[in-house]
Coordinates of C-alpha atoms in Angstrom, one line a residue:
Chain A
M1 CA 13.7 -11.7 69.9
S2 CA 16.8 -12.6 67.9
I3 CA 18.6 -10.3 65.5
R4 CA 17.4 -12.1 62.5
D5 CA 13.9 -11.4 63.4
I6 CA 14.2 -8.1 62.3
F7 CA 14.8 -9.1 58.7
R8 CA 12.1 -11.6 58.4
K9 CA 10.1 -10.6 55.5
N10 CA 7.1 -12.0 56.4
Q11 CA 6.6 -10.3 59.8
K12 CA 3.3 -8.0 60.1
K13 CA 3.7 -4.2 59.5
K14 CA 3.5 -2.5 62.7
Y15 CA 2.9 1.0 61.5
A16 CA 1.1 2.3 58.4
T17 CA 3.2 3.8 55.4
I18 CA 1.8 6.9 53.4
P19 CA 3.0 6.7 49.7
T20 CA 4.8 10.0 48.5
E21 CA 3.4 11.5 45.6
K22 CA 6.4 10.0 43.2
A23 CA 5.6 6.8 44.7
K24 CA 1.8 6.8 44.1
N25 CA 2.6 7.1 40.0
D26 CA 4.9 4.9 40.0
V27 CA 3.5 1.3 39.0
P28 CA 5.6 -1.9 40.0
E29 CA 7.5 -2.5 37.1
G30 CA 5.8 -5.0 34.4
I31 CA 2.2 -4.3 35.0
M32 CA 1.7 -0.9 33.5
M33 CA 4.0 1.4 31.3
K34 CA 4.4 5.4 31.7
C35 CA 4.6 6.8 28.2
P36 CA 7.5 9.1 28.3
E37 CA 6.2 11.7 26.1
C38 CA 2.3 12.4 27.3
K39 CA 3.1 10.7 30.8
K40 CA 0.3 8.8 31.0
N41 CA 0.0 5.2 32.4
V42 CA -0.8 2.3 29.9
F43 CA -1.3 -1.4 31.0
T44 CA 2.0 -3.3 29.5
K45 CA -0.4 -5.9 28.3
D46 CA -2.4 -3.1 26.3
L47 CA 0.9 -1.6 25.1
M48 CA 2.4 -5.0 23.4
K49 CA -1.1 -5.4 21.5
N50 CA -0.6 -1.3 20.4
F51 CA 3.2 -2.4 19.2
K52 CA 4.3 -0.4 21.8
V53 CA 2.5 3.1 20.5
C54 CA 1.0 5.0 23.2
P55 CA -2.7 4.8 22.6
T56 CA -2.9 8.2 24.0
C57 CA -0.5 10.5 22.1
D58 CA 0.8 8.0 19.5
H59 CA 4.5 8.4 20.5
H60 CA 6.4 5.3 19.3
M61 CA 8.3 3.6 22.3
K62 CA 11.3 2.0 21.9
M63 CA 11.5 -2.0 21.4
T64 CA 14.0 -4.5 21.8
A65 CA 15.2 -6.2 18.9
W66 CA 13.0 -9.5 19.6
E67 CA 10.0 -7.4 20.3
R68 CA 10.8 -6.3 16.5
V69 CA 11.5 -9.6 15.3
E70 CA 8.1 -10.4 16.9
I71 CA 5.4 -7.8 15.3
F72 CA 7.4 -7.5 11.9
L73 CA 8.4 -10.8 10.5
D74 CA 5.9 -14.1 9.9
E75 CA 5.7 -16.1 13.0
N76 CA 8.3 -18.9 13.8
T77 CA 10.2 -18.0 10.9
F78 CA 13.2 -16.1 12.1
E79 CA 16.4 -17.5 12.3
S80 CA 19.4 -15.5 14.3
M81 CA 22.9 -15.5 13.2
D82 CA 26.4 -14.8 14.5
D83 CA 25.2 -14.8 18.3
H84 CA 28.6 -16.4 18.9
L85 CA 30.3 -13.5 18.2
E86 CA 32.5 -11.7 21.2
T87 CA 33.1 -8.3 21.9
V88 CA 36.8 -7.9 23.0
N89 CA 38.2 -4.7 24.6
P90 CA 40.9 -3.7 22.0
L91 CA 42.0 -0.4 23.3
N92 CA 42.1 -2.0 26.9
F93 CA 39.2 0.6 28.0
P94 CA 38.7 0.8 31.7
S95 CA 35.3 -1.7 32.3
Y96 CA 34.4 -1.7 28.8
T97 CA 34.1 -5.5 29.1
E98 CA 31.9 -5.6 32.3
K99 CA 29.5 -3.1 30.8
I100 CA 29.2 -5.4 27.7
K101 CA 28.6 -8.3 30.0
A102 CA 25.7 -6.4 31.8
D103 CA 24.4 -4.9 28.9
A104 CA 24.2 -8.4 27.3
Q105 CA 22.7 -10.1 30.5
K106 CA 20.0 -7.1 30.4
T107 CA 19.3 -7.9 26.8
G108 CA 19.9 -11.6 25.8
L109 CA 21.7 -10.2 22.7
N110 CA 25.4 -11.0 22.4
E111 CA 25.8 -7.4 21.0
A112 CA 23.5 -4.2 19.7
V113 CA 22.5 -5.8 16.6
L114 CA 20.6 -8.9 16.1
T115 CA 20.6 -10.3 12.5
G116 CA 18.8 -13.3 10.8
I117 CA 16.9 -14.8 8.0
G118 CA 13.1 -14.8 8.4
K119 CA 9.8 -14.1 6.2
L120 CA 8.0 -11.3 5.5
E121 CA 4.6 -12.2 4.1
G122 CA 6.0 -15.4 2.7
Q123 CA 8.8 -13.6 1.4
Q124 CA 12.7 -14.3 2.2
V125 CA 14.2 -11.5 3.7
V126 CA 17.5 -11.0 5.5
V127 CA 16.9 -8.6 8.5
A128 CA 19.2 -6.8 11.1
I129 CA 17.4 -5.0 14.1
M130 CA 19.6 -2.9 16.0
D131 CA 18.8 -2.6 19.8
S132 CA 19.2 0.7 21.8
H133 CA 18.8 -1.1 25.2
F134 CA 22.9 -2.5 24.5
R135 CA 25.0 0.5 25.1
M136 CA 22.9 3.0 22.8
G137 CA 22.7 0.8 19.8
S138 CA 26.5 1.9 19.5
M139 CA 28.6 0.5 16.7
G140 CA 31.9 -1.2 17.5
S141 CA 33.4 -4.2 15.7
V142 CA 31.2 -6.9 16.4
V143 CA 28.0 -4.7 15.3
G144 CA 29.7 -3.8 12.1
E145 CA 30.7 -7.6 11.5
K146 CA 27.1 -8.9 12.4
I147 CA 25.6 -6.3 10.1
T148 CA 28.0 -7.0 7.4
R149 CA 27.6 -10.7 7.4
A150 CA 24.1 -10.4 7.2
I151 CA 24.2 -8.1 4.2
E152 CA 26.6 -10.9 2.5
K153 CA 24.0 -13.8 3.4
A154 CA 21.7 -11.7 1.4
T155 CA 23.7 -10.9 -1.5
E156 CA 24.7 -14.7 -1.5
L157 CA 21.0 -15.8 -1.3
G158 CA 19.9 -13.0 -3.7
I159 CA 17.4 -11.8 -1.3
P160 CA 16.1 -8.5 0.1
F161 CA 18.3 -6.9 3.4
I162 CA 16.3 -5.1 5.8
I163 CA 17.7 -3.2 8.4
Y164 CA 16.2 -1.6 11.8
T165 CA 18.5 1.2 12.9
A166 CA 18.6 2.3 16.8
S167 CA 21.8 3.7 17.3
G168 CA 23.7 6.4 18.9
G169 CA 26.7 6.4 16.6
A170 CA 30.2 4.6 16.2
R171 CA 31.1 3.0 20.0
M172 CA 33.8 5.0 21.5
Q173 CA 35.5 2.5 23.4
E174 CA 36.6 0.9 20.5
G175 CA 38.0 4.2 18.4
V176 CA 39.0 3.8 15.0
L177 CA 37.8 0.1 14.6
S178 CA 34.4 1.6 15.3
L179 CA 34.8 4.2 12.4
M180 CA 36.1 1.7 10.3
Q181 CA 32.6 -0.4 10.5
M182 CA 31.2 2.4 9.1
A183 CA 33.2 1.7 5.6
K184 CA 33.0 -2.1 5.9
T185 CA 29.1 -2.4 5.8
S186 CA 29.2 0.1 2.8
V187 CA 31.5 -2.4 0.9
A188 CA 29.4 -4.6 1.6
L189 CA 26.1 -3.1 0.8
R190 CA 27.7 -2.0 -2.6
R191 CA 28.1 -5.5 -3.7
H192 CA 24.5 -6.4 -2.6
S193 CA 23.4 -3.4 -4.5
D194 CA 25.5 -4.4 -7.4
H195 CA 23.6 -7.8 -7.9
G196 CA 20.5 -5.8 -8.2
L197 CA 19.0 -6.5 -4.9
L198 CA 17.3 -4.3 -2.7
Y199 CA 17.9 -2.7 0.6
I200 CA 15.1 -1.1 2.9
S201 CA 16.7 1.0 5.8
I202 CA 13.9 1.5 8.2
L203 CA 15.2 4.1 10.6
T204 CA 13.9 4.3 14.2
H205 CA 14.3 6.3 17.4
P206 CA 17.5 7.4 18.0
T207 CA 19.4 7.3 14.4
T208 CA 22.7 9.2 14.8
G209 CA 26.3 9.8 14.1
G210 CA 28.3 7.3 12.6
V211 CA 25.7 4.7 11.7
S212 CA 23.1 7.9 10.1
A213 CA 26.4 8.4 8.2
S214 CA 26.5 5.2 6.7
F215 CA 24.2 2.0 6.1
A216 CA 21.3 4.1 7.5
S217 CA 21.1 6.6 5.1
V218 CA 21.5 4.7 1.9
G219 CA 18.7 2.4 1.3
D220 CA 17.0 2.0 -1.9
I221 CA 13.8 3.1 0.3
N222 CA 14.5 5.0 3.1
I223 CA 11.6 4.8 5.7
A224 CA 11.2 6.2 9.4
E225 CA 8.7 6.0 12.1
P226 CA 7.1 8.9 13.2
K227 CA 9.0 11.3 15.3
A228 CA 12.1 9.3 15.1
L229 CA 15.3 11.5 16.0
I230 CA 17.4 11.2 13.1
G231 CA 20.6 13.0 12.3
F232 CA 24.3 13.6 12.3
A233 CA 25.6 15.6 15.0
G234 CA 23.5 16.3 18.6
R235 CA 21.5 19.1 18.8
R236 CA 23.3 20.3 21.8
V237 CA 26.8 20.1 19.8
I238 CA 25.2 22.5 16.9
E239 CA 24.1 24.9 19.0
Q240 CA 27.0 25.3 20.6
T241 CA 29.0 25.3 17.7
V242 CA 26.9 27.6 15.2
R243 CA 25.2 29.4 18.3
E244 CA 21.9 29.5 16.7
K245 CA 18.5 28.6 17.8
L246 CA 17.2 25.4 16.0
P247 CA 13.6 24.6 14.9
E248 CA 11.7 22.8 17.2
D249 CA 11.3 19.7 14.9
F250 CA 14.8 19.8 14.1
Q251 CA 16.4 16.3 13.2
T252 CA 12.7 14.5 13.4
A253 CA 11.9 12.3 10.9
E254 CA 9.4 14.7 9.7
F255 CA 11.9 17.3 9.4
L256 CA 13.8 14.9 7.1
L257 CA 11.1 14.0 4.9
N258 CA 10.6 17.9 4.1
H259 CA 14.4 18.0 3.4
G260 CA 14.5 15.2 0.8
Q261 CA 16.2 12.4 2.9
L262 CA 13.5 9.9 3.6
D263 CA 10.9 8.3 1.1
A264 CA 8.4 8.1 3.9
I265 CA 7.2 8.0 7.1
I266 CA 5.2 5.0 8.1
H267 CA 3.1 4.3 11.2
R268 CA 4.7 1.1 13.1
K269 CA 1.1 -0.7 12.9
E270 CA 1.4 -0.2 9.1
M271 CA 5.3 -1.0 8.9
R272 CA 5.0 -4.8 8.2
E273 CA 2.4 -4.5 5.5
K274 CA 3.8 -1.6 3.5
V275 CA 7.4 -3.3 3.6
A276 CA 5.9 -6.5 2.9
S277 CA 4.6 -4.6 -0.6
I278 CA 7.8 -3.0 -1.2
V279 CA 9.8 -6.1 -1.2
H280 CA 7.1 -7.8 -3.3
L281 CA 7.3 -4.8 -5.9
H282 CA 10.5 -5.5 -6.2
T283 CA 10.7 -9.3 -6.2
T284 CA 7.9 -10.3 -8.3
K285 CA 8.7 -12.5 -11.1
E286 CA 6.0 -11.2 -13.4
G287 CA 8.2 -8.5 -14.3
A288 CA 10.2 -10.2 -16.9
K289 CA 6.7 -10.7 -19.5
W290 CA 4.6 -8.3 -21.2
Chain B
M1 CA -20.5 22.8 -11.0
V2 CA -17.9 22.1 -14.0
K3 CA -16.5 25.1 -15.4
V4 CA -17.7 25.6 -18.8
L5 CA -15.7 26.9 -21.8
P6 CA -16.7 29.1 -24.5
F7 CA -16.6 27.1 -27.2
E8 CA -19.0 24.4 -25.3
E9 CA -21.7 27.1 -24.7
P10 CA -24.2 26.0 -27.6
I11 CA -24.3 22.4 -26.6
V12 CA -25.2 23.6 -22.7
Q13 CA -27.6 25.8 -24.2
L14 CA -29.3 22.7 -26.1
K15 CA -29.0 20.5 -23.1
T16 CA -30.6 23.1 -21.0
K17 CA -33.5 23.4 -23.4
I18 CA -33.8 19.7 -23.5
E19 CA -34.4 19.3 -19.8
E20 CA -36.6 22.3 -19.4
L21 CA -38.8 20.6 -22.3
K22 CA -38.5 17.1 -20.5
A23 CA -39.6 18.9 -17.2
Y24 CA -42.4 20.6 -18.7
T25 CA -43.6 17.1 -20.3
E26 CA -43.9 15.8 -16.7
S27 CA -45.7 18.7 -15.3
A28 CA -47.9 20.0 -17.9
D29 CA -50.3 17.6 -19.8
V30 CA -48.4 18.2 -23.2
D31 CA -46.4 15.6 -24.8
M32 CA -43.2 17.2 -26.2
S33 CA -41.6 13.5 -26.8
V34 CA -41.3 14.1 -30.7
E35 CA -39.7 17.5 -30.2
I36 CA -37.3 16.0 -27.5
V37 CA -36.2 13.4 -29.7
N38 CA -35.6 15.4 -32.5
L39 CA -33.7 17.9 -30.2
E40 CA -31.6 15.1 -29.0
A41 CA -30.4 13.9 -32.4
R42 CA -29.4 17.5 -33.0
L43 CA -27.5 17.7 -29.6
E44 CA -25.4 14.7 -30.9
K45 CA -24.8 16.0 -34.1
L46 CA -23.8 19.5 -32.6
E47 CA -21.6 17.7 -29.9
Q48 CA -19.6 15.6 -33.0
E49 CA -19.4 19.1 -35.0
I50 CA -17.9 21.0 -31.9
Y51 CA -16.0 18.5 -30.3
E52 CA -14.5 17.0 -33.9
N53 CA -13.4 20.4 -34.8
M54 CA -11.7 21.9 -32.2
E55 CA -9.8 25.0 -32.9
P56 CA -6.3 24.8 -30.9
W57 CA -7.3 27.4 -28.7
D58 CA -10.3 25.5 -27.6
R59 CA -7.8 22.6 -27.1
V60 CA -5.8 25.1 -24.8
Q61 CA -8.7 25.7 -22.8
V62 CA -9.4 21.9 -22.1
A63 CA -5.6 21.4 -21.3
R64 CA -6.0 24.1 -18.8
H65 CA -9.6 23.0 -17.3
P66 CA -9.5 23.2 -13.6
S67 CA -11.1 19.9 -13.0
R68 CA -8.6 18.3 -15.7
P69 CA -7.3 14.9 -14.3
T70 CA -3.8 14.8 -12.6
T71 CA -1.0 12.3 -12.7
R72 CA -2.6 11.2 -9.5
D73 CA -6.1 10.5 -11.0
Y74 CA -4.5 8.3 -13.4
I75 CA -2.4 6.7 -11.1
E76 CA -5.3 5.8 -9.1
F77 CA -7.2 4.1 -12.1
L78 CA -4.2 2.5 -14.0
C79 CA -2.2 1.3 -10.7
T80 CA -2.4 -1.0 -8.0
E81 CA -0.3 -1.0 -5.1
F82 CA 1.2 2.5 -5.5
I83 CA 3.9 3.6 -2.9
E84 CA 4.5 7.2 -3.0
L85 CA 8.7 7.9 -2.4
H86 CA 9.8 11.3 -1.7
G87 CA 12.8 13.6 -1.7
D88 CA 15.7 14.2 -3.8
R89 CA 18.1 13.0 -0.7
F90 CA 19.9 16.2 -1.3
Y91 CA 17.5 19.3 -0.1
G92 CA 13.9 18.9 -0.5
D93 CA 11.0 17.4 -1.6
D94 CA 8.8 18.8 -4.2
A95 CA 5.1 18.1 -4.0
A96 CA 5.0 19.4 -7.6
I97 CA 6.2 16.0 -8.7
I98 CA 4.5 12.8 -7.6
S99 CA 6.4 9.9 -7.9
G100 CA 6.4 6.2 -6.8
I101 CA 6.5 2.2 -7.4
A102 CA 3.6 0.6 -8.6
L103 CA 1.8 -2.3 -10.2
F104 CA 0.7 -1.5 -13.6
E105 CA -1.0 -4.7 -15.4
G106 CA 0.2 -6.4 -12.3
K107 CA 3.9 -5.9 -13.2
P108 CA 6.2 -2.9 -11.2
I109 CA 6.5 0.3 -12.8
T110 CA 8.1 3.5 -11.7
I111 CA 5.6 6.3 -12.2
I112 CA 6.7 9.9 -11.9
G113 CA 4.3 13.0 -13.2
H114 CA 3.9 16.3 -12.7
Q115 CA 1.1 17.2 -9.7
R116 CA -1.4 20.5 -9.9
G117 CA -3.5 20.8 -7.1
L118 CA -7.3 20.7 -7.1
N119 CA -7.8 23.7 -5.1
T120 CA -5.9 26.8 -4.1
K121 CA -4.6 25.5 -0.6
E122 CA -3.4 22.4 -2.5
N123 CA -1.7 24.4 -5.5
I124 CA 0.1 26.3 -2.9
K125 CA 2.0 23.2 -1.5
R126 CA 2.2 21.9 -5.0
N127 CA 3.4 24.9 -6.5
F128 CA 0.8 25.0 -9.3
G129 CA 2.7 22.1 -10.7
S130 CA 5.7 23.8 -11.1
P131 CA 8.7 22.0 -9.8
H132 CA 11.9 23.4 -8.3
P133 CA 15.2 21.6 -8.9
E134 CA 14.5 19.2 -6.0
G135 CA 11.9 18.2 -7.8
Y136 CA 13.4 17.3 -11.0
R137 CA 16.5 15.7 -8.8
K138 CA 13.5 13.2 -7.0
A139 CA 12.3 12.2 -10.3
L140 CA 16.3 11.4 -11.6
R141 CA 16.5 9.4 -8.5
L142 CA 13.7 7.2 -8.9
M143 CA 14.4 6.7 -12.8
K144 CA 18.0 5.4 -11.3
Q145 CA 16.5 3.5 -8.8
A146 CA 14.1 1.9 -11.9
E147 CA 16.9 1.2 -14.1
K148 CA 18.7 -0.7 -10.9
F149 CA 15.7 -3.1 -10.5
N150 CA 15.0 -3.2 -14.1
R151 CA 11.1 -1.5 -14.5
P152 CA 9.9 0.7 -17.0
I153 CA 9.3 4.3 -16.3
I154 CA 6.4 5.9 -17.1
C155 CA 6.3 9.8 -16.7
M156 CA 3.1 11.9 -17.1
I157 CA 3.9 15.8 -18.0
D158 CA 1.6 18.4 -16.8
T159 CA 3.3 21.5 -15.9
K160 CA 3.3 25.2 -16.9
G161 CA 6.8 25.2 -16.9
A162 CA 9.7 24.7 -14.3
Y163 CA 9.4 27.2 -11.4
P164 CA 10.8 30.5 -12.4
G165 CA 12.1 32.0 -8.8
K166 CA 15.0 33.0 -6.6
A167 CA 15.3 30.0 -4.7
A168 CA 15.1 27.7 -7.7
E169 CA 17.9 29.5 -9.7
E170 CA 20.1 29.4 -6.6
R171 CA 19.8 25.7 -6.3
G172 CA 20.7 25.3 -10.3
Q173 CA 17.3 24.9 -11.8
S174 CA 19.3 24.7 -15.3
E175 CA 21.5 22.0 -14.3
A176 CA 18.6 19.9 -12.8
I177 CA 17.0 19.9 -15.9
A178 CA 19.9 19.6 -18.3
R179 CA 21.0 16.9 -15.7
N180 CA 17.9 15.0 -16.2
L181 CA 17.9 15.3 -20.0
V182 CA 21.2 13.7 -20.4
E183 CA 20.9 11.4 -17.5
M184 CA 17.3 10.3 -19.3
A185 CA 19.3 9.7 -22.7
G186 CA 21.2 6.8 -20.9
L187 CA 18.6 4.9 -19.4
K188 CA 18.7 0.9 -19.7
V189 CA 15.3 0.9 -19.1
P190 CA 11.9 1.6 -21.2
V191 CA 10.5 5.0 -21.0
I192 CA 7.4 6.6 -22.0
S193 CA 6.4 9.9 -21.4
V194 CA 2.7 11.1 -21.9
V195 CA 1.5 14.7 -22.1
I196 CA -1.4 14.8 -19.9
G197 CA -2.4 18.4 -19.9
E198 CA 0.3 21.2 -20.6
G199 CA 3.7 20.5 -21.8
G200 CA 5.5 23.5 -21.0
S201 CA 8.9 23.9 -22.2
G202 CA 12.1 22.9 -20.4
G203 CA 10.0 21.9 -17.1
A204 CA 8.3 19.2 -19.2
L205 CA 10.8 17.9 -21.3
A206 CA 12.9 17.3 -18.0
I207 CA 10.8 14.3 -17.8
G208 CA 10.1 13.8 -21.1
V209 CA 13.5 12.1 -23.0
A210 CA 11.4 9.0 -23.5
N211 CA 11.2 6.1 -26.1
H212 CA 7.7 6.9 -26.7
I213 CA 6.0 10.1 -26.3
H214 CA 2.2 10.1 -26.0
M215 CA -0.2 13.1 -25.7
L216 CA -4.0 13.1 -24.7
E217 CA -5.5 14.7 -27.7
N218 CA -6.4 18.1 -25.9
S219 CA -3.0 18.6 -24.2
T220 CA -0.5 20.9 -25.6
Y221 CA 3.6 20.9 -25.7
S222 CA 5.3 24.1 -26.2
V223 CA 8.5 25.8 -26.0
I224 CA 6.3 28.4 -24.3
S225 CA 2.9 29.5 -23.5
P226 CA 1.0 31.0 -25.9
E227 CA 0.5 34.2 -23.7
G228 CA 4.4 34.5 -23.6
A229 CA 4.9 34.0 -26.9
A230 CA 2.4 36.3 -28.2
S231 CA 4.2 39.4 -25.9
I232 CA 7.7 38.1 -26.7
L233 CA 6.6 38.3 -30.7
W234 CA 4.0 40.6 -30.9
K235 CA 4.3 42.4 -27.4
D236 CA 0.8 41.7 -26.6
A237 CA -0.6 38.6 -24.4
S238 CA -3.9 39.1 -25.7
L239 CA -3.0 37.7 -28.8
A240 CA -3.1 34.4 -27.2
K241 CA -5.2 32.7 -29.2
Q242 CA -3.6 33.5 -32.7
A243 CA -0.2 32.2 -31.0
A244 CA -1.3 29.4 -30.2
E245 CA -2.4 28.4 -33.8
A246 CA 0.6 29.8 -34.9
M247 CA 3.0 27.7 -32.8
K248 CA 1.5 24.3 -33.6
I249 CA 1.1 23.3 -29.8
T250 CA -1.6 20.8 -30.0
A251 CA -1.3 17.2 -30.1
P252 CA -2.8 16.5 -33.4
D253 CA 0.0 19.2 -34.8
L254 CA 2.8 17.2 -33.0
K255 CA 1.8 14.2 -34.5
K256 CA 2.2 15.7 -38.2
M257 CA 5.3 17.0 -37.2
G258 CA 6.6 13.6 -36.2
I259 CA 7.4 14.7 -32.9
I260 CA 5.1 12.4 -30.6
D261 CA 4.2 8.7 -31.3
T262 CA 0.5 8.5 -30.8
V263 CA -2.3 11.1 -29.9
I264 CA -4.4 9.4 -27.1
K265 CA -8.1 9.8 -27.9
E266 CA -9.7 11.8 -25.2
V267 CA -13.7 11.0 -24.2
Y268 CA -16.0 14.0 -26.0
G269 CA -15.8 17.3 -24.4
G270 CA -12.4 16.5 -22.4
A271 CA -10.6 13.9 -20.2
H272 CA -12.5 15.6 -17.1
K273 CA -16.1 14.3 -18.4
N274 CA -14.9 10.7 -17.6
I275 CA -12.1 10.0 -15.9
E276 CA -12.3 6.4 -16.0
A277 CA -13.1 6.4 -19.4
Q278 CA -10.0 8.3 -20.3
A279 CA -7.7 6.1 -18.3
N280 CA -8.5 3.1 -20.0
Y281 CA -7.9 5.1 -23.5
M282 CA -4.4 5.6 -21.8
R283 CA -4.0 1.9 -20.4
E284 CA -4.5 0.8 -24.0
T285 CA -1.9 3.2 -25.4
L286 CA 0.7 2.2 -22.6
I287 CA 0.2 -1.4 -23.1
T288 CA 0.9 -1.4 -26.8
S289 CA 3.9 0.6 -26.0
L290 CA 5.6 -1.3 -23.1
K291 CA 4.9 -4.5 -25.2
E292 CA 7.2 -3.4 -28.1
L293 CA 9.8 -1.6 -25.4
V294 CA 10.1 -4.5 -23.1
N295 CA 11.6 -6.6 -25.8
L296 CA 14.5 -4.1 -26.6
T297 CA 17.9 -4.9 -24.8
P298 CA 19.2 -2.0 -23.0
E299 CA 21.7 -1.0 -25.9
E300 CA 18.5 -0.8 -28.2
L301 CA 16.8 1.2 -26.1
I302 CA 19.4 3.9 -25.9
E303 CA 20.0 3.6 -29.4
N304 CA 16.3 4.1 -29.9
R305 CA 16.0 7.1 -27.9
Y306 CA 19.0 8.7 -29.8
S307 CA 17.8 7.9 -32.9
K308 CA 14.5 9.8 -32.1
F309 CA 16.0 12.8 -31.0
K310 CA 18.9 13.1 -33.2
N311 CA 15.9 13.3 -36.1
I312 CA 14.3 16.2 -34.7
G313 CA 15.0 19.3 -36.7
E314 CA 14.4 21.1 -39.9
F315 CA 17.2 22.4 -42.3
N316 CA 18.5 22.6 -45.5
E317 CA 22.1 21.7 -46.3

């Protein structure tokens, strides 16, 4: 027997394996998924049909930007924009470029947001969808630029702008450049608003830091998915600063609704229909005459 | 069982008698149909007599009737695609005010109103329709939004008053009401307010600086409740009935004084007897009002509100 035979894949097992407790519960990737909330296993196929909402506990799982395009917009109407923008490493942060490259490969996106034009029940809208699988959805120069260009496109076309936020906040590796993206997106939003146009912000899990403290919170209509974590400073930071026990539901969408920060919490299954209705209420041309 | 008000008792007694006779005719072999017809004619006359000559105090009781339709009822009958929007974006969401966007006659409007509860549990949540500052700030936020998107605003007034409490004072109840009065004066879109129940003082006026003010026939609008007035003026809250007359708080009285534009007719015995029919009466008034106002420019709308309120007040000089 040569040394190669030992590594041959198709050789017959000469021993039995007893799966560990952990391995028993772990299902091969792709076929089943485990709900991070109730730990129940669900068939991936069923889960996708259910909009990635756990059928047992109604937990809204994270979605990729492309998955959202699929469930939110009319079929085959989405055209993405600015996929060619490339992130650089302005502060020469160690291994930053490599991390970006890895995430780009993993997600198929050039950065943590996907922008473009599409139709929502026949109504033309510009959308920006943040993806927390890409560097926790953090906002650096490219994210800020893509969102700003999307807003400008909506202003130019005179149509509503809708954003799905999911972000840990400003991107540390780009320093103050990231901070300034908060202002950059805001000046664009101001111009969009001055044209009398509609801006809907849909806050999903998690929306925190510099993103919650800029465009995510200033929609004409602010909507959130159930139980989404939304806040400025992280729970641990606050607890350590004020040395106070925080309530259980602190910084959840429900907490924010009770504290006047949200217009509504909408279940993912109803999101498309409700948002389409809001857009309709703002764009119907009948309003001019009585 | 719907609560019977004292002034309606003769009608109810007569109705019971007719029912008894009908039942008797069916069970026994006696034909009472002539008597029944006579009594029914009398009932019609009696209803007319009572409902068309309602005293102010009777109207106060109808306005406070537990089953009186609320803002939400009218939204349901008048609007389609209603989307409720919450929160003042500062402190909280006040359930004593319900607000949102909807289609009225197929066109977008913003609708805002006080919301009472239908039972004790809901009343606790909605604080009996008495708003805190966050309620007024939510209303103002939605008015500004309506202005941005150029939609008319319809406000429904139905409150005993803004909530008097410690928390409300801490968060600036007076400032919230005052801010609304000033900001409403400058809105560039048509504003219509309808008093649908009790219009209690500043808490009512805070969504009442409108181009047109309408009142349901059996609603009231006053600087203070009759009980409050009686205890201040005569140190005896039980004299509320006299106060209700003296204060001129009913819709017909306010119409005579030129404070309001239209008295919206109510179904016999009050809006609660037939909500759908009542909503239709209101619909007609709102359409007439809107048709008139949407043709005005923003400057004309502001001027219209200015002169409307400038002209209220009586004095010699």
